[in-house]
Amino acid sequence: MAIQLNVERFANLRTPFYYYDTNILRQTLDAINTETKKHDNYFVHYAVKANANLKVLKVINEAGLGIDCVSGGEIEQVLKAGFPADKIVFAGVGKSDWEIELGLDKGIFCFNVESIPELEVINEIAASKGKVATVCFRINPNVGAHTHANITTGLAENKFGIDMQDMEKVIRLAQGMKNVQFKGLHFHIGSQILEMDDFIALANRINELQDKLEAAGVHIEIINVGGGLGVDYDNPQGNPIPNFKDYFAVYDKYLKLRPGQTVHFELGRAVVAQCGALITKVNYVKENAIKKFAIVDAGFTDLIRPALYDAHHRIINLSSSEAEETYDVVGPICESSDTFDKGIRLPKTHRGDLIALLSAGAYGEIMASSYNCRRLPEGYTSDELL
Ligand code: LLP
């Protein structure tokens, strides 16, 4: 079932705002759990960077998922939402001391460590607290992903992770430290990935690395394959639930596990993108010699993905069903990049019409800014607008 957008429900709300259809979210979570239930060693940690709205987080927590954080602020937010600390994995290339301390104080499941200097600092801080930090190493697998260059992370040229050739060295280093316990490997090759071949390439790479480690007598317990599964931005209404079956089947089929190993996933976008829409109002329709602009009250401060990544979000007019015309849909911010889409067909659009930008549940509200001193958008769930 597609996202339900009911104009009457929205009548008294100040635009722009995010709307989350919790039916879609729950169906998505069910689809994930249906697949992971087939394995008693698969654990999904929702990547909270995609959406940290408390109301959304509570629904995700109810479904029993763990959490992937990349900052101390995210750890604080997910604890507020009720997630247990021992389901938190904490990644990030530049963790600050206070963030490491917070992770240790709260007793998170695992630090995903991205460099030797970071490992040394974690060991030192853990020692000062008389604690032992569980660590995995994020390895850069040098596997490309067929996605936008800005959201590719697993290539040697990217800043993330530890080089494959240094893997054994850092493991030995960690094994010699008193206040860290090395448990496994972490990977992440990028985001909005729809080609299952990319995940197959990652699984094959992990197999190679495991064989090497096994030959060197190193056993690992945790394999974290990161996130990255994409969603259908072209047809969100026809295809609202991502293809979790094929995604998990890749790891089932290609990843070679040793006894006792657990596999961890960090899905963000695939969990929340399709349940969310940005709802905005048309302030003006302006026509010049060559085109018509629908000028809406949301801008790139509310949804930056089109400006930053050339992303396309399906745009629908919730108020008009008149004959279609061609529009550029633009925001009010004083930059030309404040354009949501160009030359799209919409029913004849008027001042006051409500417009929805679909598939906006991931990397939407959370990336909002107050540039131009604009207000941050609110986020509402269907549960509270009944
Ligand atoms: N794990 C790690 C280590 C990550 O860096 C990311 C995303 C994820 C998991 C979750 O990836 P997902 O399943 O959501 O693809 N703002 C961009 C996306 C940036 C993704 C950053 N890392 C966008 O709007 O497309």
PDB file of C-alpha atoms and ligand atoms in Angstrom, residues 47 49-50 68 70 91 114 138 150-151 153 160 186-188 190-193 226-230 233 266-270 305 308-309 362-363 367, ligand 1:
ATOM      1  CA  ALA A  47      21.293   3.852  10.788  1.00  0.00           C
ATOM      2  CA  LYS A  49      21.601   9.296  10.550  1.00  0.00           C
ATOM      3  CA  ALA A  50      18.752   8.772   8.047  1.00  0.00           C
ATOM      4  CA  ASP A  68      23.940   2.457  14.236  1.00  0.00           C
ATOM      5  CA  VAL A  70      27.825   8.181  14.168  1.00  0.00           C
ATOM      6  CA  ALA A  91      30.967   4.348  13.727  1.00  0.00           C
ATOM      7  CA  GLU A 114      38.493   3.675  11.561  1.00  0.00           C
ATOM      8  CA  ARG A 138      36.126  -0.630   9.634  1.00  0.00           C
ATOM      9  CA  ASN A 150      29.084  11.908  -3.034  1.00  0.00           C
ATOM     10  CA  ILE A 151      27.625   8.827  -1.355  1.00  0.00           C
ATOM     11  CA  THR A 153      32.397   5.344   0.599  1.00  0.00           C
ATOM     12  CA  PHE A 160      36.706   5.977   5.460  1.00  0.00           C
ATOM     13  CA  HIS A 186      32.970  -3.540   9.656  1.00  0.00           C
ATOM     14  CA  PHE A 187      32.351  -2.412   6.070  1.00  0.00           C
ATOM     15  CA  HIS A 188      30.150   0.071   4.235  1.00  0.00           C
ATOM     16  CA  GLY A 190      27.909   3.460  -0.085  1.00  0.00           C
ATOM     17  CA  SER A 191      24.269   4.393  -0.168  1.00  0.00           C
ATOM     18  CA  GLN A 192      21.251   4.158  -2.529  1.00  0.00           C
ATOM     19  CA  ILE A 193      22.621   0.952  -4.036  1.00  0.00           C
ATOM     20  CA  GLY A 226      27.051  -1.746   6.739  1.00  0.00           C
ATOM     21  CA  GLY A 227      23.996  -0.414   4.943  1.00  0.00           C
ATOM     22  CA  GLY A 228      23.326   1.011   1.527  1.00  0.00           C
ATOM     23  CA  LEU A 229      20.228  -0.714   0.151  1.00  0.00           C
ATOM     24  CA  GLY A 230      18.444   1.782  -2.095  1.00  0.00           C
ATOM     25  CA  TYR A 233      12.525   7.128  -5.933  1.00  0.00           C
ATOM     26  CA  GLU A 266      23.191  -0.934   9.128  1.00  0.00           C
ATOM     27  CA  LEU A 267      20.204  -0.027   6.995  1.00  0.00           C
ATOM     28  CA  GLY A 268      19.073   3.586   7.070  1.00  0.00           C
ATOM     29  CA  ARG A 269      17.400   4.815   3.905  1.00  0.00           C
ATOM     30  CA  ALA A 270      15.647   1.514   3.155  1.00  0.00           C
ATOM     31  CA  ARG A 305      18.931  16.140  -1.508  1.00  0.00           C
ATOM     32  CA  LEU A 308      23.252  18.376  -3.053  1.00  0.00           C
ATOM     33  CA  TYR A 309      22.997  15.110  -4.980  1.00  0.00           C
ATOM     34  CA  ALA A 362      15.415   9.422   4.835  1.00  0.00           C
ATOM     35  CA  TYR A 363      18.002  12.214   4.888  1.00  0.00           C
ATOM     36  CA  MET A 367      19.494  17.311   7.092  1.00  0.00           C
TER      37      MET A 367
HETATM   38  N1  LLP B   1      26.575   2.678   7.832  1.00  0.00           N
HETATM   39  C1  LLP B   1      27.492   3.617   7.578  1.00  0.00           C
HETATM   40  C2  LLP B   1      28.853   3.452   8.085  1.00  0.00           C
HETATM   41  C3  LLP B   1      27.148   4.744   6.798  1.00  0.00           C
HETATM   42  O1  LLP B   1      28.055   5.674   6.535  1.00  0.00           O
HETATM   43  C4  LLP B   1      25.823   4.875   6.308  1.00  0.00           C
HETATM   44  C5  LLP B   1      25.415   6.033   5.535  1.00  0.00           C
HETATM   45  C6  LLP B   1      24.897   3.867   6.627  1.00  0.00           C
HETATM   46  C7  LLP B   1      25.316   2.779   7.392  1.00  0.00           C
HETATM   47  C8  LLP B   1      23.469   3.904   6.168  1.00  0.00           C
HETATM   48  O2  LLP B   1      23.390   3.852   4.782  1.00  0.00           O
HETATM   49  P1  LLP B   1      21.962   3.693   4.065  1.00  0.00           P
HETATM   50  O3  LLP B   1      21.422   2.313   4.401  1.00  0.00           O
HETATM   51  O4  LLP B   1      21.074   4.773   4.548  1.00  0.00           O
HETATM   52  O5  LLP B   1      22.289   3.829   2.625  1.00  0.00           O
HETATM   53  N2  LLP B   1      22.731  11.965   2.841  1.00  0.00           N
HETATM   54  C9  LLP B   1      22.867  11.024   1.740  1.00  0.00           C
HETATM   55  C10 LLP B   1      23.207   9.626   2.235  1.00  0.00           C
HETATM   56  C11 LLP B   1      24.461   9.571   3.073  1.00  0.00           C
HETATM   57  C12 LLP B   1      24.762   8.202   3.616  1.00  0.00           C
HETATM   58  C13 LLP B   1      25.868   8.247   4.619  1.00  0.00           C
HETATM   59  N3  LLP B   1      26.197   7.005   5.234  1.00  0.00           N
HETATM   60  C14 LLP B   1      21.586  11.044   0.922  1.00  0.00           C
HETATM   61  O6  LLP B   1      20.691  11.827   1.209  1.00  0.00           O
HETATM   62  O7  LLP B   1      21.473  10.322  -0.093  1.00  0.00           O
END
